[in-house]
mmCIF file of C-alpha atoms in Angstrom:
data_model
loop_
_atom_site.group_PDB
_atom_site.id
_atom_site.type_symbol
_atom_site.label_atom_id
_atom_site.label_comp_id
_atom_site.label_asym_id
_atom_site.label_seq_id
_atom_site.Cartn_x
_atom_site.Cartn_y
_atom_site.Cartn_z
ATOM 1 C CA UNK H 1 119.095 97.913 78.983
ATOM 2 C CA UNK H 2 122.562 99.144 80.353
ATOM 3 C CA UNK H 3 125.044 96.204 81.749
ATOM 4 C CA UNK H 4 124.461 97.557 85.239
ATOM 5 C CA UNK H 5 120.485 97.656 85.510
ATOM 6 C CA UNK H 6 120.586 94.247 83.839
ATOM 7 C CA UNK H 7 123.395 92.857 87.087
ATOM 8 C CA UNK H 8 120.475 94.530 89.129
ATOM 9 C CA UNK H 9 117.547 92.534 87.167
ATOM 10 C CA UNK H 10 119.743 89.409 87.618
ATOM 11 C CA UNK H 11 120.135 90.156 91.577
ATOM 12 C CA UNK H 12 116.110 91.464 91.677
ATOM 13 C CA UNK H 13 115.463 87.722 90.533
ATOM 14 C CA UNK H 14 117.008 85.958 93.335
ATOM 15 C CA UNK H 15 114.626 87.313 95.736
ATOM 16 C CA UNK H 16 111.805 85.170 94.634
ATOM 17 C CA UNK H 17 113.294 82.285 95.293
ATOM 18 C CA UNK H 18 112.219 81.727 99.057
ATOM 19 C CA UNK H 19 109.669 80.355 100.766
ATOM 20 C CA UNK H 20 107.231 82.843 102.714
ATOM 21 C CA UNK H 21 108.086 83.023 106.596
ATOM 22 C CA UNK H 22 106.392 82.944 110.391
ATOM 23 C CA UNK H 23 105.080 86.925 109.310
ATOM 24 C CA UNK H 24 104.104 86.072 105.740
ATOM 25 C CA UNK H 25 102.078 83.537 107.187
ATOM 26 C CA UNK H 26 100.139 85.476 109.731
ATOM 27 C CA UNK H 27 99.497 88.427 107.229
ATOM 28 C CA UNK H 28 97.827 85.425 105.014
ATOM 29 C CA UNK H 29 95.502 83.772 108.105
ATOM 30 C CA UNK H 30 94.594 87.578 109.288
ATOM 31 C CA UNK H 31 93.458 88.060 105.394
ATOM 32 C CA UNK H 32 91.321 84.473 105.506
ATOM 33 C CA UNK H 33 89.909 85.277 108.755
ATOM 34 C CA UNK H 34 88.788 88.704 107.357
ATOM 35 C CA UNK H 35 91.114 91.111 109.382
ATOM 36 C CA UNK H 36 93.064 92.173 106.404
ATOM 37 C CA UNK H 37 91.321 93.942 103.284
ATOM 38 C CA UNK H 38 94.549 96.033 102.152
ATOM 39 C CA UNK H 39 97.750 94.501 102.671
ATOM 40 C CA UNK H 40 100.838 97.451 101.501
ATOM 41 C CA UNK H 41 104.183 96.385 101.495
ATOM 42 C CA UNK H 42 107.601 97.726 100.458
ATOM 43 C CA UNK H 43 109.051 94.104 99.400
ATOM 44 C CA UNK H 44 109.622 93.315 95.759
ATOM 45 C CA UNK H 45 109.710 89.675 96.350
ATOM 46 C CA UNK H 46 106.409 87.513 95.866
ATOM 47 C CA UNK H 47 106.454 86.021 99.619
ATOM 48 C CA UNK H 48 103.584 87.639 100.628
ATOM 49 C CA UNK H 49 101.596 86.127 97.651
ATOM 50 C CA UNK H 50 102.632 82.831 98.151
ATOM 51 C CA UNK H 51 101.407 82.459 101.565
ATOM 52 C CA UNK H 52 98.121 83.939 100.393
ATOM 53 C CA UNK H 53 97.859 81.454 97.873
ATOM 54 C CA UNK H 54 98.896 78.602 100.504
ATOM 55 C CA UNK H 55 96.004 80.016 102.835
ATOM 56 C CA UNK H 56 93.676 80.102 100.183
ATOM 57 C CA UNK H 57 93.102 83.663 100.023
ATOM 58 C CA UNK H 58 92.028 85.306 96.748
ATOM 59 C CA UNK H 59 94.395 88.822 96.192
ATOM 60 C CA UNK H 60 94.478 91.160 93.841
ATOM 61 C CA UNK H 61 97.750 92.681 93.073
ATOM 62 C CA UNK H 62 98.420 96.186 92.163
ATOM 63 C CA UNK H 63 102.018 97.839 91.683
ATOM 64 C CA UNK H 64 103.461 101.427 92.921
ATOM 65 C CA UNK H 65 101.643 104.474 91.121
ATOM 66 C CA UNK H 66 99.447 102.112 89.123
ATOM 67 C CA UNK H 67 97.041 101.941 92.273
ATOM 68 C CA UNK H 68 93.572 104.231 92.175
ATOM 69 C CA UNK H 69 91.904 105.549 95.185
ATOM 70 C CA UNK H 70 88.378 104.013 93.879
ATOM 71 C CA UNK H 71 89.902 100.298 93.910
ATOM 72 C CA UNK H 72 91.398 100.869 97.627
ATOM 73 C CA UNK H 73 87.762 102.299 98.403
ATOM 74 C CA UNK H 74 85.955 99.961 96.773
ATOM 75 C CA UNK H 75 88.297 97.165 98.766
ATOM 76 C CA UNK H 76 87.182 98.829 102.397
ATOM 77 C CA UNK H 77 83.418 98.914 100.904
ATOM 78 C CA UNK H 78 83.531 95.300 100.164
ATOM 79 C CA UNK H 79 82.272 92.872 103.013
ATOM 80 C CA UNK H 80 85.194 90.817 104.545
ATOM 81 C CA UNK H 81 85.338 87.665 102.200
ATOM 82 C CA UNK H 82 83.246 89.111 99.299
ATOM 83 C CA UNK H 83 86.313 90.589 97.480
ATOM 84 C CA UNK H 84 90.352 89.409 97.102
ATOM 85 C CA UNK H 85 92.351 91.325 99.526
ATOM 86 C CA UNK H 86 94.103 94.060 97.593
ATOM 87 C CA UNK H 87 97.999 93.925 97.816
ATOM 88 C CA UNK H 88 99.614 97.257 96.829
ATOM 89 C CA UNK H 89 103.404 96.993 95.934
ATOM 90 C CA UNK H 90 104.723 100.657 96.551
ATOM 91 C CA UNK H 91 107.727 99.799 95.184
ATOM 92 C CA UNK H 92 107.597 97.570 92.449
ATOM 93 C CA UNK H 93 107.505 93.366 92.319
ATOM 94 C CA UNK H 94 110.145 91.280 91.539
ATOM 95 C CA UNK H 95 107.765 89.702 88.412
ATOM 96 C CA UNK H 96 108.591 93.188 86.820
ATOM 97 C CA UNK H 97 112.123 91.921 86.461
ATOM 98 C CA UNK H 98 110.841 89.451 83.659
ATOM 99 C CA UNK H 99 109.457 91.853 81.230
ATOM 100 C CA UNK H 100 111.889 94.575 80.069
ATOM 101 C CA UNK H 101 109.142 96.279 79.347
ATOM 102 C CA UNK H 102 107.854 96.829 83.269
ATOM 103 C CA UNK H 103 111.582 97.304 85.098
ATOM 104 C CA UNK H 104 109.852 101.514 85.088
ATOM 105 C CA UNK H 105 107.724 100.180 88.002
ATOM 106 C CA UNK H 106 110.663 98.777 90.269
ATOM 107 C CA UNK H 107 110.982 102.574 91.896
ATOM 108 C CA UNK H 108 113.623 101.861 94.720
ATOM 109 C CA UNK H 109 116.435 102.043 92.796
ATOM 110 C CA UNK H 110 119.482 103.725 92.958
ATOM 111 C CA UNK H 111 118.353 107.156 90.548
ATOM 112 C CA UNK H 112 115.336 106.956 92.348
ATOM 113 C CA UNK H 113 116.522 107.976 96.065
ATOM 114 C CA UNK H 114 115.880 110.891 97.514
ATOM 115 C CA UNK H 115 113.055 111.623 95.381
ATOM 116 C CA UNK H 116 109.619 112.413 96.359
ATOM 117 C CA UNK H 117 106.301 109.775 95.737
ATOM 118 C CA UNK H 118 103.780 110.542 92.681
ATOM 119 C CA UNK H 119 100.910 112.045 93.541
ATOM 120 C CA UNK H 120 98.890 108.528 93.059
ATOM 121 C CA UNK H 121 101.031 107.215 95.676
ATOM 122 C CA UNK H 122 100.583 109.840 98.280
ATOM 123 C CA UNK H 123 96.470 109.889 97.415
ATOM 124 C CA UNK H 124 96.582 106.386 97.771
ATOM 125 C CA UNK H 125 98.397 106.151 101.102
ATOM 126 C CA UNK H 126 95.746 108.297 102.680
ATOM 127 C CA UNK H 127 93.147 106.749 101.296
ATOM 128 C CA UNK H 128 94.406 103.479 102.754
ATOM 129 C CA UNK H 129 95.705 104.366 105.764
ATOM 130 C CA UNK H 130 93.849 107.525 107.341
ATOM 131 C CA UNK H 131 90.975 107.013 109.994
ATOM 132 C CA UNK H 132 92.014 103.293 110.166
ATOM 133 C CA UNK H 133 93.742 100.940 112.221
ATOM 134 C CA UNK H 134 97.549 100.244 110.973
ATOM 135 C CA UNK H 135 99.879 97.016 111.367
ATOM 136 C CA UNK H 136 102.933 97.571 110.200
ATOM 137 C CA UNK H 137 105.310 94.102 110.529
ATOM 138 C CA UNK H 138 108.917 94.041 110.064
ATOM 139 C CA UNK H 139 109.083 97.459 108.174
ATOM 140 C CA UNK H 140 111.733 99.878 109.365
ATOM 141 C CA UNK H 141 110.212 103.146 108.630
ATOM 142 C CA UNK H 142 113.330 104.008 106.893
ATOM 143 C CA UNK H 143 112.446 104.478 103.164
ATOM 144 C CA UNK H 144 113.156 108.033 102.179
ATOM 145 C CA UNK H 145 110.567 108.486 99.816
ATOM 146 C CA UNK H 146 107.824 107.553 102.169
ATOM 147 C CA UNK H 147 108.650 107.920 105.755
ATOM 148 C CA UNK H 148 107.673 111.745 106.035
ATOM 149 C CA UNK H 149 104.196 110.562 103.982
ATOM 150 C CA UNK H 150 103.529 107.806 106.649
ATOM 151 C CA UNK H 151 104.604 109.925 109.935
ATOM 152 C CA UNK H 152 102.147 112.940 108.447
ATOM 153 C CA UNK H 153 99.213 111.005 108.262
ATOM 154 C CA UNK H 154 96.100 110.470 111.324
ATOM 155 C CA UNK H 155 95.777 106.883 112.283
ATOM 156 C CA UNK H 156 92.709 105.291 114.324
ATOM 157 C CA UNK H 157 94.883 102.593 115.794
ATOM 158 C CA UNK H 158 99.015 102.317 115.107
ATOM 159 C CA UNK H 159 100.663 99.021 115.982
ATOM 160 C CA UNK H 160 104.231 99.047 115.033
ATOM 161 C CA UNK H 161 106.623 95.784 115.164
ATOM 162 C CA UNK H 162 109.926 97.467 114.159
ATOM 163 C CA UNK H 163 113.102 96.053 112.921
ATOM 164 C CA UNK H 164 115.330 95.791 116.289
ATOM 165 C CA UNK H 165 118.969 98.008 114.811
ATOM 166 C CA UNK H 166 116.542 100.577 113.742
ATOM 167 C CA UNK H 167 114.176 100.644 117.308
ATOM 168 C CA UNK H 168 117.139 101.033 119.046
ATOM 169 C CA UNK H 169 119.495 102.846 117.594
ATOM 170 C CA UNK H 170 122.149 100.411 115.807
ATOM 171 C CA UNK H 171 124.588 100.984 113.427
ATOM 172 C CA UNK H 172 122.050 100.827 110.918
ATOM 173 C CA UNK H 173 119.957 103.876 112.321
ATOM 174 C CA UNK H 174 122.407 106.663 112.320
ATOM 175 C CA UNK H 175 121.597 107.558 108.353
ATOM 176 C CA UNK H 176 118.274 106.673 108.887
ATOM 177 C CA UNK H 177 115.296 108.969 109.814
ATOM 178 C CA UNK H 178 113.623 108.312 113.638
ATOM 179 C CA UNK H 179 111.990 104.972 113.535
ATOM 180 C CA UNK H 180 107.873 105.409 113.502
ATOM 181 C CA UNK H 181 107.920 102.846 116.622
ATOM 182 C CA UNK H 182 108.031 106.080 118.514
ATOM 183 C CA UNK H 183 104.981 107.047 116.557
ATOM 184 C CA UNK H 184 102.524 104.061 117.561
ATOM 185 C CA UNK H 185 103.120 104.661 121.946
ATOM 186 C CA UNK H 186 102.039 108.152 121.012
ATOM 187 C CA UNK H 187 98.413 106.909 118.479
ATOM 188 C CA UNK H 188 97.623 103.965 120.593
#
């Protein structure tokens, strides 16, 4: 381990120090009330877990290209409340940060940008998002290795909360690809 990916192991850690918010909350009651079978998320931190743990809400947890089309099949087959809701982490979990040994699966780092998903990844998006309704909370749209993967693929139903600098253009936008808010007037 180099002195620099061991300051970013060190900063990784922090994030799982909060407690889950308003949206981590919501994602969790949708998933008890049976809305929610696949939950995909971008985060590293554990938030999301811990507010399915506080609502009770068995999850299964499954990390960037470890995921398998059968298991996010198998999760759709399943009758709402009969299985854990499956939680993919495209790109990596903070828990990862513990075990030398795992830091491989924390993909959003810096040698990582610009480069283009596996081929799990990109089976495993379709398979979880095409045909289907989509809620996407609080994500921007702007992660280069998936943004042109997510804009490509055929929704049934898009609903879109985006991040506000992003939706309209901020400082933040200008290196940014379009927002996918655009995206969910145009599928709705």
């Amino acid at each position: 381990e180099s002195a620099g990916e061991s300051k970013v192991v060190e900063a990784m850690k922090v994030l799982d120090a909060e407690a889950p918010n308003a949206n981590h909350r919501l994602l969790a009651s949708l998933a008890k009330a049976g809305c929610l079978r696949l939950m995909l998320t971008t985060n590293f931190d554990s938030l999301i877990e811990k507010a399915l743990a506080g609502a009770g809400q068995s999850y299964e947890v499954v990390v960037g290209a470890d995921v398998f089309v059968e298991t996010i099949r198998r999760c759709f087959a399943a009758a709402p409340g009969d299985s854990p809701v499956l939680l993919w982490k495209l790109h990596g979990d903070v828990t990862d940060m513990r075990d030398v040994a795992r830091h491989h699966r924390v993909v959003a780092t810096l040698d990582q940008v610009g480069k283009p998903i596996s081929r799990n990844v990109s089976l495993g998006l379709e398979a979880s998002l095409s045909g289907r309704n989509a809620l996407f909370v609080g994500y921007s749209g702007s992660d280069l290795d998936l943004a042109s993967k997510i804009r490509a693929i055929t929704y049934r139903r898009l609903f879109w909360n985006a991040l506000s600098d992003v939706a309209s253009g901020g400082p933040a936008a200008s290196s940014r690809p379009p927002p996918l808010r655009t995206y969910s007037a145009m599928l709705a």
